């Protein structure tokens, strides 16, 4: 029962949000996120759980902690940011209600012991977040919300077919049983696993089913973009990993996942060069990171998996920080165009430094955790596929690094900024700085992550 | 049971082709309700035949959710001008029917050359044809209501597939899928309504969505 505590608190907060009282909704959401973090950290020290409903191993525990922390920072950032939305689609209490339900569906998705339930959980994230995407209540945000619903739901239908075929070949969807069962029909299982991976990958923004992602990240408000990029995409990849795990005896499935990951890195890196809008640019950066993570999960060796999980954790903090700062920039400059933003260092000095550092972090610069994660994945690629492919991936990472950091540096350090716009809000600046710091500190948590992945518990 | 499956499967294809050429949204929603009712009948008959209480419960859930609630909710959300006609089609009606029929043939050929050797179910191409047609309905129409119906056609085909080929699939999972569908439809209804209020020309790409 205690394993359900991280999910219980957002559920409780949702109930309070129904009261329609903005203050109660806000306070209960902050309390729930704090309690959720405490419960997730407590679970780290408990034995892995396997029951008919729950399957909580080391990876699940890491996901619970990361989702809970991003939950808290998103709520804290929202408390000051939401007032910048001029004609919000939802009232404050409804916004917190959907945010809590959205987090609840993610927390459950990483805790369940049934592939069918995981599908339901991931589809539930679409339902609970669609209105959050449209909160700006303008043409473009409504259009992006609709694209999100229809593209992701259609992709998830593919994974539902896959789940059914896995059931047909294994006669169970229980993950702990699937891990110890051989399929009755290998071909049927392979098709099922491939379809499930392709469907979940749609939700994770993996090429070629990624088309919703830049639109949604580009048009939704900063806290929503942040929580999407930092934990929703990894939650979908977590579903992909469960399928890779149960099909570990099939190299073809791993290769299929690897190719999807590699194509995503290649595509996103190339598209990053031409991006004119900064939020959209970070969306492509998320794709690039998800591609790397998927490659790590697909190779599934000790170092590759460790690298992928370190990258998930560090990317979550760094990317959320970057998106929070884009919110501060947008509220100040009222434009998403990179070329219209100059001299951030004069207008939001703390924000500018945090923006530059978080951009460096999401592109895998040392000393951030993302650097370690990407290096471990590259090492695993080198060991498995040789030098040429490793160099090719390195080239794509370099392209992404220079494209993104050049634009962010131009926005931050160009000299002719309008200092009359100067404005640093306490919470608006504190949260991105906190998350950038956490992205750095992840590198010191590598040992704990490794321990959790190997033994499922910290003693 | 195979005969009932074939009849219902054939009916589903006919219903989708009808939706493909139909421009009156109200009629498309009613056609969807009928196709869902046909699937519920199939699940009920198969449940009785196999003595499976799960399938019978699923049949009732299907008729209640897909056959009644969702069409009713959609008709309520349809605004007056859209109740009558869809403003424009991306693909001309005649061509869309030809493509629909072509997709049925493609599904049959693809299934027989690939999946039949694995599943050994002779009419297994019907759900695949329906999935392809659902996707085609989504991409060939501009109207969000019809796109949502395209999505639900795909889901219907899965219920047909599951009801025939995997009747022992746990009810709790299929129930969860149905609950999700209610959520998707309700949230979509809100977004579609707002979108039709604000989006002046849905075909036109916003500059920011390029690239």
XYZ file of C-alpha atoms in Angstrom:
670
model
C 0.000 0.000 0.000
C 2.835 2.356 0.850
C 4.061 2.037 -2.743
C 0.903 3.811 -3.888
C 1.543 6.817 -1.618
C 3.320 8.956 -4.261
C 0.210 8.568 -6.440
C -2.202 9.067 -3.552
C -1.156 12.655 -2.815
C -1.872 14.119 -6.273
C -5.207 12.292 -6.171
C -5.949 13.932 -2.821
C -4.932 17.327 -4.165
C -7.259 16.802 -7.158
C -10.148 16.295 -4.752
C -9.306 19.597 -3.041
C -9.116 21.320 -6.435
C -12.741 20.390 -7.096
C -13.600 22.941 -4.362
C -12.967 25.639 -7.030
C -11.114 27.694 -4.430
C -7.882 28.941 -6.003
C -5.960 29.279 -2.740
C -6.955 25.820 -1.506
C -6.098 24.310 -4.903
C -2.696 25.949 -4.944
C -1.845 25.079 -1.354
C -3.038 21.476 -1.615
C -1.043 21.008 -4.839
C 2.168 22.312 -3.226
C 1.567 20.091 -0.199
C 0.787 17.057 -2.362
C 3.940 17.495 -4.430
C 6.098 17.792 -1.299
C 4.443 14.722 0.207
C 4.862 12.866 -3.055
C 8.608 13.571 -3.043
C 8.893 12.391 0.553
C 6.985 9.181 -0.216
C 9.035 8.493 -3.367
C 12.303 8.945 -1.495
C 11.060 6.703 1.306
C 10.208 3.987 -1.244
C 13.813 4.033 -2.524
C 14.859 2.429 0.761
C 12.189 -0.254 0.582
C 12.371 -3.605 -1.179
C 11.206 -3.734 -4.820
C 7.486 -4.472 -4.996
C 5.807 -7.116 -7.113
C 2.072 -7.718 -6.820
C -0.755 -8.262 -9.316
C -1.097 -4.468 -9.570
C 2.366 -3.049 -8.922
C 5.808 -3.737 -10.298
C 8.246 -1.307 -8.719
C 11.897 -1.979 -9.432
C 14.880 0.370 -9.243
C 14.002 2.096 -12.528
C 10.417 2.696 -11.357
C 11.700 4.185 -8.103
C 13.977 6.603 -9.961
C 11.073 7.630 -12.190
C 8.834 8.178 -9.138
C 11.398 10.505 -7.564
C 12.021 12.454 -10.771
C 8.309 12.862 -11.557
C 7.628 14.003 -7.981
C 10.418 16.603 -7.998
C 9.347 18.020 -11.369
C 5.771 17.998 -10.057
C 6.839 20.247 -7.171
C 8.923 22.634 -9.271
C 6.158 22.918 -11.889
C 3.580 23.736 -9.224
C 5.921 26.298 -7.617
C 6.679 27.914 -10.952
C 2.986 27.921 -11.889
C 2.067 29.840 -8.741
C 3.719 32.958 -10.169
C 3.592 32.217 -13.883
C -0.106 31.534 -14.360
C -0.969 35.215 -13.861
C 0.891 36.032 -17.093
C -1.666 34.082 -19.122
C -4.012 36.793 -20.343
C -7.194 34.830 -21.114
C -6.673 31.345 -19.671
C -8.849 28.506 -20.888
C -9.077 27.072 -17.377
C -9.578 28.682 -13.989
C -6.654 28.401 -11.578
C -8.292 25.576 -9.630
C -9.104 23.647 -12.837
C -5.516 24.129 -14.001
C -4.218 22.581 -10.766
C -6.861 19.852 -10.963
C -5.676 18.717 -14.401
C -2.011 19.124 -13.428
C -2.517 16.863 -10.405
C -4.425 14.266 -12.443
C -1.750 14.407 -15.122
C 0.989 13.706 -12.558
C -1.149 10.965 -11.028
C -1.436 9.182 -14.385
C 2.330 9.405 -14.905
C 3.128 8.117 -11.421
C 0.785 5.171 -11.949
C 2.178 4.436 -15.427
C 5.640 3.798 -13.983
C 4.352 1.650 -11.121
C 2.018 -0.856 -12.784
C 2.589 -4.546 -13.321
C 0.475 -4.964 -16.425
C 1.206 -3.876 -19.967
C -2.504 -3.208 -20.581
C -2.697 -0.954 -17.511
C 0.461 0.862 -18.586
C -1.269 1.539 -21.918
C -4.317 2.865 -20.070
C -2.054 5.034 -17.877
C -0.175 6.504 -20.828
C -3.411 7.198 -22.707
C -4.754 8.812 -19.517
C -1.832 11.257 -19.606
C -3.204 12.480 -22.952
C -6.692 13.024 -21.558
C -5.499 14.848 -18.451
C -3.012 17.074 -20.282
C -4.880 18.041 -23.485
C -6.579 21.040 -21.892
C -3.342 22.104 -20.200
C -1.789 22.397 -23.663
C -4.591 24.705 -24.784
C -4.526 26.941 -21.713
C -3.313 29.984 -23.674
C -6.742 29.824 -25.331
C -5.668 31.152 -28.734
C -5.941 29.636 -32.199
C -2.490 28.101 -32.261
C -2.649 26.528 -28.800
C -6.078 25.007 -29.526
C -4.812 23.692 -32.847
C -1.725 22.189 -31.187
C -3.916 20.628 -28.501
C -6.093 18.991 -31.140
C -3.048 17.712 -33.041
C -1.729 16.321 -29.774
C -4.949 14.439 -29.023
C -5.450 12.958 -32.471
C -1.826 12.077 -33.341
C -0.935 10.629 -29.952
C -4.208 8.701 -29.610
C -3.818 7.253 -33.101
C -0.244 6.249 -32.274
C -1.399 4.645 -29.055
C -3.965 2.591 -30.992
C -0.954 1.012 -32.661
C 0.461 0.054 -29.277
C -2.937 -1.298 -28.224
C -2.852 -3.689 -31.186
C 0.655 -4.594 -30.094
C -0.452 -5.247 -26.520
C -3.223 -7.539 -27.812
C -0.767 -9.475 -29.968
C 1.607 -9.826 -27.013
C -1.316 -11.206 -25.025
C -2.143 -13.607 -27.857
C 1.409 -14.929 -27.871
C 2.009 -15.033 -24.093
C -1.488 -15.409 -22.575
C -0.655 -12.821 -19.944
C 0.077 -9.099 -19.756
C 1.506 -9.257 -16.267
C 5.051 -7.865 -16.567
C 6.603 -9.982 -13.812
C 5.195 -13.078 -15.557
C 6.156 -11.868 -19.033
C 9.761 -11.520 -17.843
C 9.842 -15.218 -17.013
C 7.748 -16.634 -19.849
C 8.649 -17.629 -23.377
C 6.140 -16.752 -26.090
C 4.036 -19.504 -27.620
C 4.563 -17.855 -30.982
C 7.758 -15.871 -31.525
C 6.611 -14.132 -34.732
C 3.346 -12.943 -33.227
C 5.180 -11.721 -30.151
C 7.757 -9.874 -32.266
C 5.047 -8.047 -34.247
C 3.213 -7.216 -31.015
C 6.357 -5.905 -29.316
C 7.340 -3.804 -32.352
C 3.868 -2.259 -32.608
C 3.771 -1.520 -28.876
C 7.178 0.157 -29.046
C 6.163 2.188 -32.104
C 2.944 3.305 -30.383
C 4.571 4.308 -27.092
C 7.302 6.039 -29.088
C 4.659 8.325 -30.581
C 4.000 9.609 -27.095
C 7.739 9.951 -26.465
C 8.194 12.140 -29.547
C 10.317 9.606 -31.383
C 10.807 10.039 -35.153
C 8.815 9.575 -37.403
C 5.734 9.875 -35.130
C 6.997 13.008 -33.414
C 4.996 15.649 -35.327
C 2.806 16.664 -32.368
C 5.762 17.379 -30.120
C 7.237 20.621 -31.524
C 3.739 22.089 -31.913
C 2.723 21.299 -28.355
C 5.997 22.278 -26.697
C 6.113 25.404 -28.784
C 2.605 26.598 -27.966
C 1.763 25.432 -24.462
C 2.645 27.582 -21.455
C 6.106 27.215 -19.912
C 5.257 25.015 -16.901
C 3.296 22.633 -19.134
C 6.096 22.466 -21.725
C 8.506 21.814 -18.865
C 6.589 18.925 -17.328
C 5.900 17.440 -20.777
C 9.493 17.480 -21.844
C 11.067 16.476 -18.566
C 8.812 13.665 -17.371
C 6.006 12.855 -19.813
C 8.347 11.833 -22.642
C 10.503 9.671 -20.323
C 7.332 8.078 -18.901
C 6.417 6.958 -22.427
C 9.980 5.717 -22.916
C 9.617 3.824 -19.659
C 6.732 1.944 -21.324
C 9.025 1.255 -24.285
C 11.675 -0.063 -21.908
C 9.235 -2.477 -20.285
C 8.560 -3.941 -23.756
C 12.292 -4.131 -24.512
C 12.759 -5.848 -21.150
C 10.161 -8.539 -21.835
C 11.553 -9.125 -25.331
C 15.186 -9.221 -24.184
C 15.638 -12.549 -25.985
C 14.858 -10.892 -29.334
C 17.699 -8.875 -30.805
C 15.460 -7.671 -33.626
C 13.257 -5.705 -31.206
C 16.289 -4.051 -29.639
C 17.651 -3.207 -33.070
C 14.283 -1.764 -34.099
C 14.263 0.463 -31.007
C 17.860 1.474 -31.596
C 17.110 2.514 -35.184
C 14.152 4.618 -33.971
C 16.413 6.293 -31.404
C 19.215 6.923 -33.875
C 16.838 8.369 -36.516
C 15.385 10.690 -33.885
C 18.808 12.031 -32.898
C 19.723 12.558 -36.564
C 16.430 14.216 -37.502
C 16.216 16.466 -34.433
C 19.825 17.625 -34.728
C 19.371 18.634 -38.360
C 16.079 20.401 -37.644
C 17.614 22.278 -34.721
C 19.794 24.245 -37.136
C 16.884 26.055 -38.755
C 14.645 26.751 -35.760
C 13.528 30.363 -35.422
C 11.384 29.998 -32.292
C 13.102 29.288 -29.004
C 10.419 27.080 -27.417
C 10.197 24.994 -30.546
C 13.987 24.773 -30.560
C 13.952 23.227 -27.095
C 11.264 20.820 -28.279
C 13.637 19.489 -30.930
C 16.339 19.323 -28.274
C 13.982 17.113 -26.213
C 13.585 14.853 -29.225
C 17.350 14.592 -29.547
C 17.660 13.644 -25.878
C 14.822 11.109 -26.079
C 16.548 9.561 -29.097
C 19.749 9.148 -27.092
C 17.852 7.669 -24.151
C 16.061 5.219 -26.444
C 19.378 4.108 -27.919
C 20.681 3.468 -24.411
C 17.567 1.519 -23.399
C 17.714 -0.484 -26.640
C 21.349 -1.519 -26.215
C 20.391 -2.563 -22.663
C 23.890 -3.338 -21.372
C 24.959 -2.245 -17.908
C 26.576 1.020 -19.037
C 23.974 1.804 -21.684
C 21.099 1.468 -19.223
C 22.936 3.461 -16.570
C 23.681 6.169 -19.140
C 20.052 6.266 -20.283
C 18.708 6.614 -16.749
C 21.280 9.276 -15.781
C 20.296 11.131 -18.940
C 16.586 10.845 -18.036
C 17.216 12.304 -14.575
C 19.596 15.064 -15.584
C 17.637 16.006 -18.706
C 14.450 16.296 -16.625
C 16.006 18.950 -14.387
C 17.895 20.783 -17.118
C 15.102 20.872 -19.689
C 12.460 21.909 -17.181
C 14.772 24.731 -16.111
C 15.191 25.834 -19.735
C 11.438 25.788 -20.334
C 10.679 27.688 -17.113
C 13.087 30.386 -18.264
C 11.457 30.526 -21.707
C 8.256 31.332 -19.815
C 9.961 34.258 -18.074
C 11.314 35.463 -21.420
C 7.954 35.154 -23.151
C 6.108 37.008 -20.394
C 8.622 39.842 -20.704
C 9.164 40.079 -24.467
C 5.805 38.714 -25.750
C 7.535 36.938 -28.622
C 8.806 33.442 -29.286
C 11.168 34.481 -32.055
C 14.858 34.020 -31.311
C 15.851 37.070 -33.386
C 13.578 39.394 -31.407
C 15.263 38.642 -28.084
C 18.497 40.387 -27.237
C 20.518 41.127 -24.107
C 18.766 38.876 -21.607
C 21.742 39.443 -19.357
C 20.547 43.028 -18.909
C 16.867 42.273 -18.439
C 16.783 39.062 -16.421
C 20.382 38.498 -15.251
C 19.688 35.444 -13.069
C 17.376 34.031 -15.703
C 19.968 34.577 -18.432
C 22.696 32.683 -16.598
C 20.293 29.919 -15.725
C 19.156 29.818 -19.373
C 22.695 29.479 -20.709
C 23.642 26.857 -18.155
C 20.489 24.815 -18.695
C 21.063 24.971 -22.472
C 24.585 23.696 -21.973
C 23.180 20.958 -19.746
C 20.530 19.763 -22.208
C 23.126 19.561 -24.968
C 25.335 17.326 -22.872
C 28.090 19.701 -21.776
C 30.255 18.831 -18.776
C 30.001 18.991 -15.766
C 26.279 18.199 -15.986
C 24.769 14.743 -15.543
C 23.690 14.727 -19.177
C 27.361 14.659 -20.187
C 27.974 11.497 -18.184
C 24.761 9.910 -19.501
C 25.567 10.634 -23.138
C 29.172 9.475 -22.749
C 28.052 6.169 -21.238
C 25.575 5.631 -24.088
C 28.220 6.549 -26.673
C 30.622 4.121 -25.036
C 27.990 1.380 -25.245
C 27.370 2.215 -28.925
C 31.113 2.062 -29.565
C 31.400 -1.342 -27.909
C 28.406 -2.772 -29.748
C 28.531 -1.095 -33.160
C 32.076 0.240 -33.537
C 33.733 3.559 -34.209
C 31.917 4.780 -37.332
C 28.435 4.843 -35.821
C 29.733 6.345 -32.578
C 31.413 9.157 -34.524
C 28.262 9.739 -36.551
C 26.191 10.093 -33.372
C 28.854 12.368 -31.925
C 28.593 14.518 -35.052
C 24.821 14.856 -34.644
C 25.263 15.722 -30.956
C 27.816 18.376 -31.909
C 25.420 19.871 -34.468
C 22.677 20.031 -31.830
C 25.111 21.501 -29.286
C 26.279 24.328 -31.510
C 22.842 25.102 -32.997
C 21.150 25.443 -29.644
C 23.908 27.111 -27.657
C 24.703 29.618 -30.405
C 21.093 30.837 -30.423
C 20.801 30.875 -26.633
C 24.104 32.777 -26.290
C 22.925 35.272 -28.908
C 19.707 35.824 -26.964
C 21.532 36.156 -23.666
C 24.755 38.015 -24.329
C 24.066 40.290 -27.305
C 24.714 43.850 -26.149
C 21.733 45.858 -27.348
C 19.144 44.545 -24.889
C 16.456 46.819 -23.496
C 17.317 47.108 -19.794
C 14.111 49.057 -19.120
C 12.353 45.678 -19.272
C 14.421 44.459 -16.332
C 12.437 42.064 -14.224
C 13.483 39.069 -12.111
C 10.686 37.460 -10.143
C 11.721 35.567 -7.024
C 9.971 32.278 -7.752
C 10.332 32.697 -11.525
C 14.105 32.863 -11.116
C 14.543 30.524 -8.174
C 12.916 27.454 -9.741
C 15.028 27.379 -12.953
C 18.219 27.951 -10.939
C 17.255 25.147 -8.561
C 16.642 22.739 -11.426
C 19.860 23.645 -13.233
C 21.710 22.968 -9.979
C 19.963 19.594 -9.681
C 21.002 18.775 -13.274
C 24.591 19.362 -12.177
C 24.217 17.396 -8.928
C 22.899 14.369 -10.836
C 26.477 13.500 -11.715
C 27.106 12.773 -8.023
C 24.023 10.557 -7.868
C 25.376 8.187 -10.540
C 26.425 5.665 -7.885
C 22.977 5.681 -6.273
C 21.292 5.280 -9.670
C 23.603 2.383 -10.511
C 22.864 0.762 -7.158
C 19.109 1.140 -7.676
C 19.232 -0.306 -11.181
C 21.285 -3.301 -10.033
C 19.683 -4.156 -6.715
C 16.411 -2.202 -6.761
C 17.059 -0.776 -3.292
C 19.439 1.461 -1.349
C 20.415 -0.134 1.908
C -19.288 -17.843 -34.870
C -17.087 -17.145 -37.842
C -20.190 -16.320 -39.915
C -21.385 -13.715 -37.404
C -17.891 -12.241 -37.327
C -17.797 -12.066 -41.127
C -21.219 -10.409 -41.336
C -20.378 -7.833 -38.646
C -16.933 -7.256 -40.159
C -18.419 -6.733 -43.619
C -21.018 -4.362 -42.130
C -18.251 -2.361 -40.461
C -16.471 -1.872 -43.783
C -19.713 -0.767 -45.434
C -20.398 1.672 -42.572
C -16.941 3.235 -42.870
C -17.248 3.621 -46.641
C -20.606 5.284 -46.043
C -18.919 7.664 -43.572
C -16.264 8.342 -46.165
C -18.655 9.749 -48.736
C -21.091 11.288 -46.287
C -20.868 15.071 -45.780
C -23.659 15.402 -43.205
C -21.966 15.140 -39.816
C -25.106 14.113 -37.997
C -25.457 11.080 -40.263
C -21.803 10.157 -39.744
C -22.265 10.168 -35.975
C -25.417 8.033 -36.272
C -23.578 5.626 -38.587
C -20.861 5.335 -35.977
C -23.510 4.529 -33.360
C -24.896 1.790 -35.612
C -21.465 0.299 -36.254
C -20.801 0.249 -32.492
C -24.162 -1.435 -31.926
C -23.220 -4.108 -34.497
C -19.994 -4.779 -32.597
C -21.924 -4.998 -29.329
C -24.240 -7.569 -30.933
C -21.245 -9.582 -32.084
C -19.673 -9.478 -28.598
C -22.975 -10.547 -27.060
C -23.453 -13.455 -29.475
C -19.847 -14.576 -29.059
C -20.158 -14.245 -25.288
C -23.270 -16.422 -25.279
C -21.616 -18.934 -27.622
C -18.437 -19.169 -25.509
C -20.347 -18.847 -22.247
C -18.136 -15.899 -21.347
C -19.646 -13.442 -18.885
C -16.772 -11.028 -19.611
C -17.745 -10.726 -23.259
C -21.403 -10.222 -22.377
C -20.514 -7.432 -19.919
C -18.266 -5.927 -22.590
C -21.141 -6.063 -25.072
C -23.345 -4.042 -22.703
C -20.532 -1.594 -21.980
C -19.948 -1.189 -25.711
C -23.565 -0.408 -26.503
C -23.829 1.968 -23.523
C -20.577 3.865 -24.139
C -19.975 3.655 -27.899
C -23.479 3.108 -29.123
C -25.326 5.627 -26.969
C -23.244 7.934 -24.768
C -20.533 8.982 -27.228
C -22.867 9.629 -30.200
C -25.251 11.536 -27.907
C -22.403 13.631 -26.511
C -21.048 14.351 -29.988
C -24.442 15.342 -31.371
C -24.858 17.675 -28.412
C -21.483 19.278 -29.106
C -22.127 19.725 -32.842
C -22.973 23.324 -33.615
C -25.728 24.254 -36.039
C -23.721 24.868 -39.243
C -21.665 21.724 -38.755
C -24.678 19.591 -37.981
C -25.634 19.885 -41.609
C -22.524 19.761 -43.731
C -18.786 19.633 -43.415
C -17.402 22.860 -44.912
C -14.940 21.179 -47.265
C -13.145 17.893 -48.002
C -9.401 17.516 -48.462
C -9.930 14.700 -50.969
C -12.869 14.631 -53.418
C -15.642 12.256 -52.334
C -15.417 9.924 -55.346
C -11.674 9.544 -54.971
C -11.983 8.917 -51.249
C -14.389 6.015 -51.890
C -11.996 4.512 -54.430
C -9.139 4.841 -51.941
C -11.306 3.273 -49.209
C -12.015 0.243 -51.389
C -8.378 0.057 -52.368
C -7.407 -0.010 -48.684
C -9.672 -3.024 -48.136
C -7.823 -4.856 -50.928
C -4.433 -3.763 -49.559
C -5.375 -5.015 -46.079
C -6.457 -8.379 -47.525
C -3.271 -8.823 -49.545
C -0.930 -7.662 -46.786
C -2.652 -9.856 -44.211
C -2.631 -12.971 -46.348
C 1.017 -12.602 -47.271
C 2.282 -11.741 -43.804
C 0.112 -12.260 -40.729
C -2.032 -15.204 -41.883
C 0.873 -17.609 -41.436
C 1.070 -16.520 -37.814
C -2.548 -16.128 -36.769
C -4.252 -18.724 -39.004
C -7.458 -16.679 -38.832
C -8.932 -16.454 -42.319
C -10.876 -13.223 -41.972
C -8.219 -11.466 -39.913
C -7.812 -8.846 -42.628
C -11.122 -7.170 -41.654
C -9.797 -5.342 -38.554
C -6.688 -4.313 -40.496
C -8.881 -2.900 -43.271
C -10.892 -1.005 -40.666
C -7.764 0.401 -39.027
C -6.484 1.618 -42.402
C -9.855 3.143 -43.170
C -9.943 4.857 -39.785
C -6.530 6.393 -40.485
C -7.722 7.442 -43.932
C -10.811 9.054 -42.439
C -8.568 11.082 -40.132
C -6.240 12.311 -42.855
C -8.839 12.833 -45.569
C -11.187 15.111 -43.595
C -10.685 18.525 -42.063
C -13.443 18.399 -39.540
C -12.288 17.507 -36.045
C -15.500 15.579 -35.272
C -14.929 13.294 -38.251
C -11.278 12.878 -37.314
C -12.379 11.792 -33.859
C -14.794 9.314 -35.419
C -11.891 8.016 -37.539
C -10.019 7.378 -34.310
C -13.014 5.586 -32.811
C -13.422 3.464 -35.955
C -9.885 2.239 -35.294
C -10.785 1.453 -31.689
C -13.962 -0.325 -32.796
C -11.918 -2.542 -35.086
C -9.749 -3.505 -32.119
C -12.798 -4.493 -30.101
C -13.922 -6.629 -33.024
C -10.461 -8.160 -33.263
C -10.225 -8.781 -29.521
C -13.782 -10.131 -29.310
C -13.115 -12.695 -32.031
C -9.479 -13.622 -31.697
C -8.706 -12.993 -28.014
C -12.023 -13.350 -26.162
C -10.160 -14.216 -22.957
C -8.452 -10.775 -22.794
C -9.085 -9.526 -19.227
C -12.250 -7.414 -18.962
C -10.566 -4.942 -16.645
C -8.204 -3.908 -19.445
C -10.959 -3.526 -22.004
C -12.961 -1.602 -19.392
C -9.965 0.670 -18.884
C -9.745 1.249 -22.627
C -13.434 2.170 -22.712
C -12.977 4.595 -19.820
C -10.059 6.175 -21.640
C -12.213 6.531 -24.718
C -14.858 8.411 -22.741
C -12.136 10.744 -21.492
C -10.694 11.282 -24.965
C -14.118 12.045 -26.426
C -15.105 14.444 -23.659
C -11.832 16.389 -23.727
C -11.830 16.346 -27.533
C -15.397 17.667 -27.511
C -14.289 20.700 -25.491
C -11.203 21.340 -27.629
C -13.125 20.859 -30.905
C -15.843 23.247 -29.852
C -13.342 25.933 -28.848
C -11.314 25.280 -31.977
C -14.278 25.737 -34.253
C -15.107 28.959 -32.434
C -11.655 30.412 -32.903
C -9.810 28.768 -35.798
C -10.744 30.675 -38.903
C -9.095 28.420 -41.454
C -7.901 25.061 -40.212
C -6.074 24.149 -43.414
C -3.796 27.148 -43.206
C -0.585 26.353 -41.382
C 0.472 28.749 -38.682
C 3.900 30.080 -39.377
C 5.214 28.710 -36.106
C 4.159 25.162 -36.954
C 6.440 25.011 -39.975
C 9.656 23.032 -39.734
